[in-house]
Amino acid sequence: ELKVEQNPLFLSMQEGKNYTIYCNYSTTSDRLYWYRQDPGKSLESLFVLLSNGAVKQEGRLMASLDTKARLSTLHITAAVHDLSATYFCAVDMDSNYQLIWGAGTKLIIKP
Amino acid sequence: ETGVTQTPRHLVMGMTNKKSLKCEQHLGHNAMYWYKQSAKKPLELMFVYNFKEQTENNSVPSRFSPECPNSSHLFLHLHTLQPEDSALYLCASSQPTGDGNTIYFGEGSWLTVV
């Protein structure tokens, strides 16, 4: 069974701290996506990782992909309250336009 | 302004009603999708259309009926729904390229079945 597992599913942290969200997947793929969803809103694309070793950074967020380990990480540096949201990873199956989605990590950053 | 617009944003319907959700994308994409998002469940792909042709139907009950009259518009026709169908329904579009298949979502239609 194809699975995408995110860890943790819930994270509460203080502003200024660093933390990492993990995304493990069970099938061979070299394309992975990170999305953000604010409460009551839709999903917004954050990063597209297209090859082993790919690293993308935007502000306080950095995403990386290790296709051999079937692992992607989303690292948050010096968190600020505005980063509070639910973060999803999704793996591209490269067939029939299907992405396999993780369950999401709900991130709460306290002032 | 989002490139993918959905209407209505909120819908309350009885189990015997017939209603439709509408989606329009202004991005020139060839693929369009319906997703369902329920509390405490992963995002569920319902239907995929590519160049107006349905390429995926993930075992969705027949009470959900999609329609894609052209590459820019997508409908989800709803009839005799159940309370457990209450969820956020997300329309999306994409244009697969060598840079991946980033999916662009609409704001969603919140559906409550009573």
Coordinates of N, CA and C in Angstrom, one line a residue:
Chain A
E1 N 0.8 -1.2 0.0 CA 0.0 0.0 0.0 C 0.9 1.2 0.0
L2 N 0.5 2.2 -0.8 CA 1.3 3.4 -0.9 C 0.9 4.3 0.3
K3 N 1.9 4.8 0.9 CA 1.7 5.6 2.1 C 2.6 6.8 2.2
V4 N 2.1 7.9 2.7 CA 2.9 9.0 3.0 C 2.6 9.4 4.4
E5 N 3.6 9.4 5.2 CA 3.4 9.6 6.7 C 4.2 10.8 7.1
Q6 N 3.4 11.7 7.8 CA 4.0 12.9 8.4 C 4.2 12.7 9.9
N7 N 5.3 13.4 10.3 CA 5.6 13.3 11.8 C 6.2 14.6 12.2
P8 N 5.7 15.2 13.3 CA 4.5 14.9 14.0 C 3.2 15.3 13.3
L9 N 2.1 14.9 13.8 CA 0.8 15.4 13.3 C 0.4 16.7 13.9
F10 N 0.9 17.0 15.1 CA 0.6 18.2 15.8 C 1.9 18.7 16.5
L11 N 2.1 20.0 16.4 CA 3.3 20.6 17.0 C 3.0 21.9 17.5
S12 N 3.2 22.1 18.8 CA 3.0 23.4 19.4 C 4.4 23.9 19.9
M13 N 4.8 25.1 19.5 CA 6.1 25.5 19.8 C 6.1 27.0 20.1
Q14 N 7.2 27.5 20.7 CA 7.4 28.9 21.0 C 8.0 29.6 19.8
E15 N 7.7 30.9 19.7 CA 8.4 31.7 18.8 C 9.9 31.7 19.0
G16 N 10.7 31.8 18.0 CA 12.1 31.8 18.1 C 12.8 30.5 18.0
K17 N 12.0 29.4 18.2 CA 12.6 28.0 18.2 C 12.7 27.5 16.8
N18 N 13.5 26.4 16.7 CA 13.7 25.7 15.4 C 13.0 24.4 15.5
Y19 N 12.4 23.9 14.4 CA 11.9 22.5 14.5 C 11.8 22.0 13.1
T20 N 11.6 20.7 13.0 CA 11.6 20.0 11.7 C 10.3 19.1 11.6
I21 N 9.7 19.1 10.5 CA 8.6 18.2 10.2 C 9.1 17.2 9.2
Y22 N 8.7 15.9 9.4 CA 9.2 14.8 8.6 C 8.1 14.3 7.7
C23 N 8.5 13.9 6.5 CA 7.6 13.2 5.6 C 8.2 12.0 5.0
N24 N 7.7 10.9 5.4 CA 8.2 9.6 4.9 C 7.3 9.0 3.9
Y25 N 7.8 8.4 2.8 CA 6.9 7.8 1.9 C 7.4 6.4 1.5
S26 N 6.4 5.6 1.0 CA 6.7 4.1 0.9 C 7.0 3.7 -0.5
T27 N 7.0 4.6 -1.5 CA 7.2 4.2 -2.8 C 8.3 5.0 -3.5
T28 N 8.8 4.5 -4.6 CA 9.8 5.2 -5.3 C 9.2 6.4 -6.0
S29 N 9.8 7.6 -5.7 CA 9.4 8.8 -6.3 C 10.5 9.8 -6.1
D30 N 10.7 10.7 -7.1 CA 11.7 11.7 -6.9 C 11.0 13.1 -7.1
R31 N 9.7 13.2 -6.8 CA 9.1 14.4 -6.8 C 8.2 14.6 -5.6
L32 N 8.4 15.6 -4.9 CA 7.6 15.8 -3.6 C 7.3 17.3 -3.5
Y33 N 6.1 17.5 -2.9 CA 5.5 18.8 -2.8 C 5.2 19.1 -1.3
W34 N 5.4 20.4 -1.0 CA 4.9 20.8 0.4 C 3.9 21.9 0.1
Y35 N 2.8 21.8 0.9 CA 1.7 22.8 0.9 C 1.4 23.3 2.3
R36 N 0.9 24.5 2.3 CA 0.4 25.1 3.6 C -1.1 25.4 3.5
Q37 N -1.8 25.1 4.6 CA -3.2 25.4 4.7 C -3.5 26.2 6.0
D38 N -4.0 27.4 5.8 CA -4.4 28.2 7.0 C -5.8 27.8 7.4
P39 N -6.2 28.0 8.6 CA -7.6 27.5 9.1 C -8.7 28.1 8.2
G40 N -9.6 27.3 7.7 CA -10.7 27.8 6.9 C -10.3 28.2 5.5
K41 N -9.1 27.9 5.1 CA -8.6 28.4 3.8 C -8.2 27.2 3.0
S42 N -7.8 27.4 1.8 CA -7.4 26.4 0.8 C -5.9 26.1 1.0
L43 N -5.4 25.2 0.2 CA -4.0 24.8 0.2 C -3.2 25.7 -0.7
E44 N -2.0 26.1 -0.3 CA -1.1 26.9 -1.0 C 0.2 26.2 -1.2
S45 N 0.7 26.2 -2.4 CA 1.9 25.5 -2.7 C 3.1 26.2 -2.1
L46 N 4.0 25.5 -1.4 CA 5.2 26.1 -0.8 C 6.5 25.7 -1.6
F47 N 6.7 24.4 -1.8 CA 7.9 24.0 -2.4 C 7.6 22.8 -3.3
V48 N 8.4 22.7 -4.4 CA 8.4 21.5 -5.3 C 9.8 21.0 -5.3
L49 N 10.0 19.8 -4.9 CA 11.3 19.1 -4.9 C 11.4 18.1 -5.9
L50 N 12.3 18.2 -6.8 CA 12.2 17.3 -8.1 C 13.4 16.3 -8.2
S51 N 14.3 16.3 -7.3 CA 15.4 15.3 -7.4 C 16.0 15.0 -6.1
N52 N 16.8 14.0 -6.0 CA 17.5 13.6 -4.8 C 18.4 14.7 -4.4
G53 N 18.4 15.1 -3.1 CA 19.3 16.2 -2.7 C 18.7 17.6 -2.9
A54 N 17.6 17.7 -3.5 CA 17.0 19.0 -3.7 C 16.7 19.7 -2.4
V55 N 17.1 21.0 -2.4 CA 16.8 21.8 -1.2 C 16.2 23.2 -1.7
K56 N 15.1 23.6 -1.1 CA 14.5 24.8 -1.4 C 14.3 25.6 -0.1
Q57 N 14.5 26.9 -0.2 CA 14.3 27.8 1.0 C 13.5 29.0 0.6
E58 N 12.6 29.3 1.6 CA 11.8 30.5 1.4 C 11.6 31.1 2.8
G59 N 12.3 32.2 3.1 CA 12.1 32.8 4.4 C 12.6 31.9 5.5
R60 N 11.8 31.6 6.5 CA 12.2 30.8 7.6 C 11.9 29.3 7.3
L61 N 11.5 28.9 6.2 CA 11.2 27.5 5.8 C 12.2 27.0 4.8
M62 N 12.7 25.8 5.1 CA 13.6 25.1 4.2 C 13.1 23.7 4.0
A63 N 13.0 23.2 2.8 CA 12.6 21.8 2.5 C 13.7 21.1 1.8
S64 N 13.8 19.8 2.1 CA 14.8 19.0 1.4 C 14.3 17.6 1.1
L65 N 14.9 16.9 0.2 CA 14.4 15.6 -0.3 C 15.6 14.7 -0.4
D66 N 15.4 13.5 0.2 CA 16.3 12.4 0.1 C 15.6 11.2 -0.4
T67 N 15.7 11.0 -1.7 CA 14.9 10.0 -2.4 C 15.3 8.5 -2.0
K68 N 16.6 8.4 -1.6 CA 17.1 7.1 -1.2 C 16.5 6.7 0.1
A69 N 16.4 7.6 1.0 CA 15.7 7.4 2.3 C 14.2 7.5 2.2
R70 N 13.7 8.0 1.1 CA 12.3 8.3 0.9 C 11.8 9.2 2.0
L71 N 12.5 10.3 2.2 CA 12.3 11.2 3.3 C 12.4 12.6 2.8
S72 N 11.5 13.4 3.2 CA 11.6 14.9 3.0 C 11.4 15.6 4.4
T73 N 12.1 16.7 4.5 CA 12.0 17.4 5.8 C 11.6 18.9 5.4
L74 N 10.8 19.4 6.3 CA 10.5 20.9 6.3 C 11.0 21.5 7.6
H75 N 12.0 22.3 7.5 CA 12.7 22.9 8.7 C 12.2 24.3 8.9
I76 N 11.9 24.6 10.1 CA 11.4 25.9 10.5 C 12.5 26.6 11.3
T77 N 13.0 27.7 10.9 CA 14.0 28.4 11.7 C 13.5 29.6 12.4
A78 N 13.7 29.7 13.6 CA 13.3 30.9 14.4 C 11.8 31.2 14.2
A79 N 11.0 30.3 14.5 CA 9.6 30.3 14.2 C 8.9 31.7 14.6
V80 N 8.0 32.1 13.8 CA 7.1 33.3 14.1 C 5.7 32.9 14.1
H81 N 4.8 33.6 14.8 CA 3.4 33.3 14.9 C 2.7 33.1 13.5
D82 N 3.2 33.9 12.5 CA 2.5 33.8 11.2 C 2.7 32.5 10.5
L83 N 3.6 31.7 11.0 CA 3.8 30.4 10.3 C 2.9 29.3 10.9
S84 N 2.0 29.7 11.8 CA 1.0 28.8 12.3 C 0.1 28.4 11.2
A85 N 0.0 27.1 10.9 CA -0.8 26.6 9.8 C -0.7 25.0 9.9
T86 N -1.4 24.4 8.9 CA -1.2 23.0 8.7 C -0.4 22.8 7.5
Y87 N 0.6 21.9 7.6 CA 1.5 21.7 6.5 C 1.4 20.3 6.0
F88 N 1.2 20.2 4.6 CA 1.0 18.9 4.0 C 2.2 18.6 3.1
C89 N 2.6 17.3 3.0 CA 3.5 16.9 2.0 C 2.7 16.0 1.1
A90 N 3.2 15.9 -0.2 CA 2.5 15.0 -1.2 C 3.5 14.5 -2.1
V91 N 3.4 13.2 -2.5 CA 4.3 12.5 -3.3 C 3.7 12.3 -4.7
D92 N 4.5 12.6 -5.7 CA 4.0 12.5 -7.1 C 4.2 11.1 -7.6
M93 N 3.1 10.4 -8.0 CA 3.2 9.0 -8.4 C 3.5 9.0 -9.9
D94 N 3.5 10.1 -10.6 CA 3.9 10.2 -12.0 C 3.0 9.4 -12.9
S95 N 1.8 9.2 -12.4 CA 0.8 8.5 -13.3 C -0.6 9.0 -13.0
N96 N -1.3 9.3 -14.0 CA -2.7 9.7 -13.8 C -2.9 10.9 -12.9
Y97 N -1.9 11.7 -12.9 CA -1.9 13.0 -12.2 C -2.2 12.8 -10.7
Q98 N -1.9 11.7 -10.1 CA -2.2 11.4 -8.7 C -1.1 11.9 -7.8
L99 N -1.4 12.6 -6.8 CA -0.5 12.8 -5.7 C -1.0 12.0 -4.5
I100 N -0.1 11.5 -3.7 CA -0.4 10.8 -2.5 C -0.1 11.7 -1.4
W101 N -1.1 12.0 -0.5 CA -1.0 13.1 0.5 C -0.7 12.5 1.9
G102 N 0.1 13.3 2.6 CA 0.2 13.0 4.0 C -1.0 13.6 4.8
A103 N -1.1 13.2 6.0 CA -2.3 13.6 6.8 C -2.2 15.1 7.3
G104 N -1.0 15.7 7.2 CA -0.9 17.1 7.6 C -0.3 17.2 9.0
T105 N 0.5 18.2 9.2 CA 1.1 18.6 10.5 C 0.5 19.9 10.9
K106 N -0.3 19.9 12.0 CA -0.8 21.2 12.5 C 0.2 21.8 13.4
L107 N 0.6 23.0 13.0 CA 1.7 23.7 13.7 C 1.1 24.9 14.3
I108 N 1.3 25.0 15.6 CA 0.9 26.2 16.4 C 2.1 26.9 17.0
I109 N 2.3 28.1 16.7 CA 3.5 28.8 17.2 C 2.9 29.9 18.2
K110 N 3.4 29.8 19.4 CA 2.9 30.7 20.4 C 3.8 31.9 20.6
P111 N 3.2 33.1 20.7 CA 4.0 34.3 20.9 C 4.9 34.2 22.2
Chain B
E1 N -6.3 37.7 -6.4 CA -7.4 36.9 -6.9 C -6.8 35.5 -7.3
T2 N -7.5 34.5 -6.8 CA -7.0 33.1 -7.1 C -7.3 32.7 -8.5
G3 N -6.4 31.8 -9.0 CA -6.5 31.4 -10.4 C -7.6 30.3 -10.5
V4 N -8.1 29.8 -9.4 CA -9.1 28.8 -9.4 C -10.2 29.3 -8.5
T5 N -11.4 29.5 -9.1 CA -12.5 30.0 -8.3 C -13.6 29.0 -8.2
Q6 N -14.2 28.9 -7.0 CA -15.2 27.9 -6.7 C -16.5 28.6 -6.2
T7 N -17.6 28.1 -6.6 CA -18.9 28.6 -6.1 C -19.9 27.5 -5.9
P8 N -20.7 27.5 -4.9 CA -20.7 28.5 -3.8 C -19.6 28.2 -2.8
R9 N -19.3 29.1 -2.0 CA -18.3 28.9 -0.9 C -18.9 28.0 0.2
H10 N -20.2 28.2 0.4 CA -20.9 27.4 1.5 C -22.2 26.9 1.0
L11 N -22.5 25.7 1.3 CA -23.7 25.1 0.8 C -24.3 24.2 1.9
V12 N -25.6 24.4 2.2 CA -26.3 23.5 3.2 C -27.4 22.8 2.3
M13 N -27.4 21.5 2.4 CA -28.4 20.8 1.6 C -29.0 19.7 2.3
G14 N -30.3 19.4 2.1 CA -30.9 18.2 2.6 C -30.5 17.0 1.8
M15 N -30.8 15.9 2.4 CA -30.4 14.6 1.8 C -31.1 14.3 0.6
T16 N -32.3 14.9 0.3 CA -33.0 14.7 -0.9 C -32.8 15.7 -2.0
N17 N -32.0 16.7 -1.6 CA -31.8 17.8 -2.6 C -30.8 17.4 -3.7
K18 N -30.9 18.2 -4.8 CA -29.9 18.1 -5.8 C -29.2 19.5 -6.0
K19 N -27.9 19.5 -5.9 CA -27.2 20.8 -6.0 C -25.9 20.5 -6.8
S20 N -25.3 21.6 -7.2 CA -24.0 21.5 -8.0 C -23.0 22.5 -7.4
L21 N -21.7 22.0 -7.4 CA -20.6 22.9 -7.2 C -19.9 23.2 -8.5
K22 N -19.5 24.5 -8.6 CA -18.9 24.9 -9.8 C -17.5 25.4 -9.6
C23 N -16.6 25.1 -10.6 CA -15.2 25.5 -10.5 C -14.8 26.0 -11.9
E24 N -14.0 27.1 -11.8 CA -13.4 27.7 -13.0 C -12.0 28.0 -12.8
Q25 N -11.1 27.6 -13.7 CA -9.7 28.0 -13.6 C -9.3 28.9 -14.7
H26 N -8.5 29.9 -14.4 CA -8.0 30.9 -15.3 C -6.5 30.8 -15.6
L27 N -6.0 29.6 -15.4 CA -4.6 29.4 -15.5 C -4.1 28.7 -16.8
G28 N -5.1 28.3 -17.6 CA -4.7 27.7 -18.9 C -4.2 26.2 -18.7
H29 N -4.6 25.6 -17.6 CA -4.2 24.3 -17.3 C -5.0 23.2 -18.0
N30 N -4.4 22.1 -18.2 CA -5.2 21.0 -18.9 C -5.9 20.0 -17.9
A31 N -5.4 20.0 -16.7 CA -5.9 19.0 -15.8 C -6.7 19.7 -14.7
M32 N -7.8 19.1 -14.3 CA -8.6 19.6 -13.2 C -9.0 18.5 -12.3
Y33 N -9.2 18.8 -11.0 CA -9.4 17.8 -10.0 C -10.6 18.2 -9.0
W34 N -11.2 17.2 -8.5 CA -12.0 17.4 -7.3 C -11.4 16.6 -6.2
Y35 N -11.2 17.3 -5.0 CA -10.7 16.7 -3.8 C -11.7 16.9 -2.7
K36 N -11.7 15.9 -1.8 CA -12.6 16.0 -0.6 C -11.7 16.1 0.6
Q37 N -12.0 17.1 1.5 CA -11.2 17.2 2.7 C -12.1 17.1 3.9
S38 N -12.0 16.1 4.7 CA -12.8 15.9 5.9 C -11.9 16.0 7.1
A39 N -12.5 16.3 8.3 CA -11.8 16.5 9.5 C -11.1 15.1 9.8
K40 N -9.8 15.2 10.2 CA -9.1 14.0 10.6 C -8.9 13.0 9.6
K41 N -9.0 13.4 8.3 CA -8.7 12.4 7.2 C -7.7 13.1 6.2
P42 N -6.9 12.3 5.6 CA -6.0 12.8 4.6 C -6.9 13.4 3.4
L43 N -6.3 14.2 2.7 CA -6.9 14.8 1.5 C -7.3 13.6 0.5
E44 N -8.5 13.6 0.0 CA -8.9 12.4 -0.8 C -9.2 12.9 -2.2
L45 N -8.5 12.4 -3.2 CA -8.7 12.7 -4.6 C -10.0 12.0 -5.0
M46 N -10.9 12.7 -5.6 CA -12.2 12.1 -6.1 C -12.1 11.9 -7.6
F47 N -11.9 12.9 -8.4 CA -11.9 12.8 -9.8 C -10.7 13.6 -10.4
V48 N -10.3 13.1 -11.6 CA -9.3 13.9 -12.4 C -9.8 14.0 -13.8
Y49 N -9.7 15.1 -14.4 CA -10.0 15.3 -15.8 C -8.7 15.9 -16.4
N50 N -8.4 15.3 -17.6 CA -7.3 15.8 -18.4 C -7.8 16.1 -19.8
F51 N -7.7 17.3 -20.2 CA -8.3 17.7 -21.5 C -9.7 17.3 -21.7
K52 N -10.5 17.6 -20.6 CA -11.9 17.3 -20.5 C -12.3 15.8 -20.4
E53 N -11.3 14.9 -20.5 CA -11.6 13.5 -20.3 C -11.3 13.0 -18.9
Q54 N -12.2 12.3 -18.3 CA -12.0 11.8 -17.0 C -10.9 10.7 -17.0
T55 N -9.9 10.9 -16.2 CA -8.8 9.9 -16.2 C -8.7 9.2 -14.9
E56 N -9.5 9.6 -13.9 CA -9.4 9.0 -12.6 C -10.8 9.1 -11.9
N57 N -11.2 8.0 -11.3 CA -12.4 8.1 -10.4 C -12.1 7.1 -9.3
N58 N -11.8 7.7 -8.2 CA -11.3 6.9 -7.0 C -12.4 6.3 -6.2
S59 N -13.2 5.4 -6.9 CA -14.2 4.7 -6.2 C -15.2 5.6 -5.5
V60 N -15.5 6.7 -6.1 CA -16.4 7.7 -5.5 C -17.9 7.2 -5.7
P61 N -18.7 7.3 -4.7 CA -20.1 6.9 -4.8 C -20.8 7.7 -6.0
S62 N -21.8 7.0 -6.6 CA -22.5 7.6 -7.7 C -23.3 8.8 -7.4
R63 N -23.5 9.1 -6.1 CA -24.3 10.3 -5.7 C -23.4 11.6 -6.0
F64 N -22.2 11.4 -6.3 CA -21.3 12.5 -6.8 C -21.1 12.3 -8.3
S65 N -21.4 13.3 -9.1 CA -21.3 13.1 -10.5 C -20.6 14.3 -11.1
P66 N -19.4 14.1 -11.6 CA -18.6 15.2 -12.1 C -19.0 15.5 -13.6
E67 N -18.7 16.7 -14.0 CA -18.9 17.1 -15.4 C -17.8 18.1 -15.8
C68 N -17.2 17.9 -16.9 CA -16.2 18.8 -17.3 C -16.4 19.3 -18.8
P69 N -17.2 20.3 -19.0 CA -17.6 20.7 -20.4 C -16.4 21.3 -21.2
N70 N -15.4 21.8 -20.5 CA -14.2 22.3 -21.2 C -13.1 22.3 -20.2
S71 N -11.9 22.6 -20.7 CA -10.7 22.6 -19.9 C -10.7 23.6 -18.7
S72 N -11.6 24.6 -18.8 CA -11.6 25.6 -17.8 C -12.7 25.5 -16.7
H73 N -13.6 24.6 -17.0 CA -14.8 24.5 -16.1 C -15.0 23.1 -15.6
L74 N -15.3 23.0 -14.3 CA -15.6 21.7 -13.7 C -16.7 21.8 -12.8
F75 N -17.6 20.8 -12.8 CA -18.8 20.8 -11.9 C -18.8 19.5 -11.1
L76 N -19.4 19.6 -10.0 CA -19.6 18.4 -9.2 C -21.1 18.4 -8.8
H77 N -21.9 17.5 -9.4 CA -23.3 17.4 -9.2 C -23.6 16.5 -8.0
L78 N -24.4 17.0 -7.1 CA -24.6 16.3 -5.9 C -26.1 15.9 -5.7
H79 N -26.4 14.6 -5.4 CA -27.8 14.2 -5.2 C -27.9 13.1 -4.2
T80 N -28.9 13.2 -3.4 CA -29.1 12.2 -2.3 C -27.9 11.9 -1.5
L81 N -27.3 13.0 -1.0 CA -26.1 12.9 -0.2 C -26.4 12.4 1.2
Q82 N -25.4 12.0 1.9 CA -25.5 11.5 3.3 C -24.8 12.5 4.2
P83 N -25.2 12.6 5.5 CA -24.5 13.5 6.4 C -23.0 13.3 6.4
E84 N -22.5 12.1 6.2 CA -21.0 11.9 6.2 C -20.3 12.5 5.0
D85 N -21.1 13.0 4.1 CA -20.5 13.7 2.9 C -20.2 15.1 3.2
S86 N -20.6 15.6 4.4 CA -20.3 17.0 4.8 C -18.8 17.1 4.9
A87 N -18.2 18.1 4.2 CA -16.8 18.2 4.1 C -16.5 19.5 3.3
L88 N -15.2 19.8 3.2 CA -14.7 20.8 2.3 C -14.3 20.2 0.9
Y89 N -14.9 20.7 -0.1 CA -14.7 20.1 -1.5 C -13.8 21.1 -2.2
L90 N -12.6 20.6 -2.6 CA -11.6 21.5 -3.2 C -11.5 21.2 -4.7
C91 N -11.6 22.2 -5.5 CA -11.3 22.1 -6.9 C -9.8 22.5 -7.1
A92 N -9.2 21.9 -8.1 CA -7.8 22.3 -8.3 C -7.5 22.1 -9.8
S93 N -6.4 22.7 -10.2 CA -5.9 22.5 -11.6 C -4.4 22.4 -11.6
S94 N -3.9 21.9 -12.7 CA -2.5 21.8 -12.9 C -2.1 21.6 -14.3
Q95 N -0.8 21.8 -14.6 CA -0.3 21.7 -15.9 C 1.1 20.9 -15.8
P96 N 1.1 19.6 -15.9 CA 2.3 18.9 -15.7 C 3.4 19.3 -16.7
T97 N 4.6 19.5 -16.2 CA 5.7 19.9 -17.0 C 6.9 19.2 -16.5
G98 N 8.1 19.5 -17.1 CA 9.3 19.0 -16.5 C 9.7 19.5 -15.2
D99 N 9.0 20.6 -14.7 CA 9.2 21.1 -13.4 C 8.2 20.6 -12.4
G100 N 7.6 19.4 -12.7 CA 6.6 18.8 -11.8 C 5.2 19.1 -12.1
N101 N 4.3 18.8 -11.2 CA 2.9 18.9 -11.4 C 2.3 19.6 -10.2
T102 N 2.7 20.9 -10.0 CA 2.1 21.6 -8.9 C 0.7 21.8 -9.1
I103 N -0.1 21.5 -8.1 CA -1.6 21.6 -8.1 C -2.0 22.9 -7.5
Y104 N -2.8 23.7 -8.1 CA -3.3 24.9 -7.6 C -4.8 24.7 -7.2
F105 N -5.0 25.1 -5.9 CA -6.3 24.8 -5.4 C -7.2 26.1 -5.4
G106 N -8.5 25.9 -5.5 CA -9.5 26.9 -5.2 C -9.7 27.1 -3.7
E107 N -10.5 28.0 -3.4 CA -10.8 28.3 -1.9 C -11.7 27.2 -1.3
G108 N -12.3 26.4 -2.1 CA -13.1 25.4 -1.5 C -14.6 25.7 -1.4
S109 N -15.4 24.7 -1.3 CA -16.8 24.8 -1.1 C -17.1 24.0 0.2
W110 N -17.6 24.7 1.2 CA -17.9 24.0 2.5 C -19.4 23.4 2.3
L111 N -19.5 22.1 2.4 CA -20.8 21.4 2.2 C -21.2 20.8 3.5
T112 N -22.5 21.2 3.9 CA -23.1 20.5 5.0 C -24.3 19.9 4.6
V113 N -24.4 18.6 4.9 CA -25.6 17.8 4.5 C -26.4 17.6 5.8
V114 N -27.7 18.0 5.8 CA -28.5 17.9 7.0 C -29.7 16.9 6.7

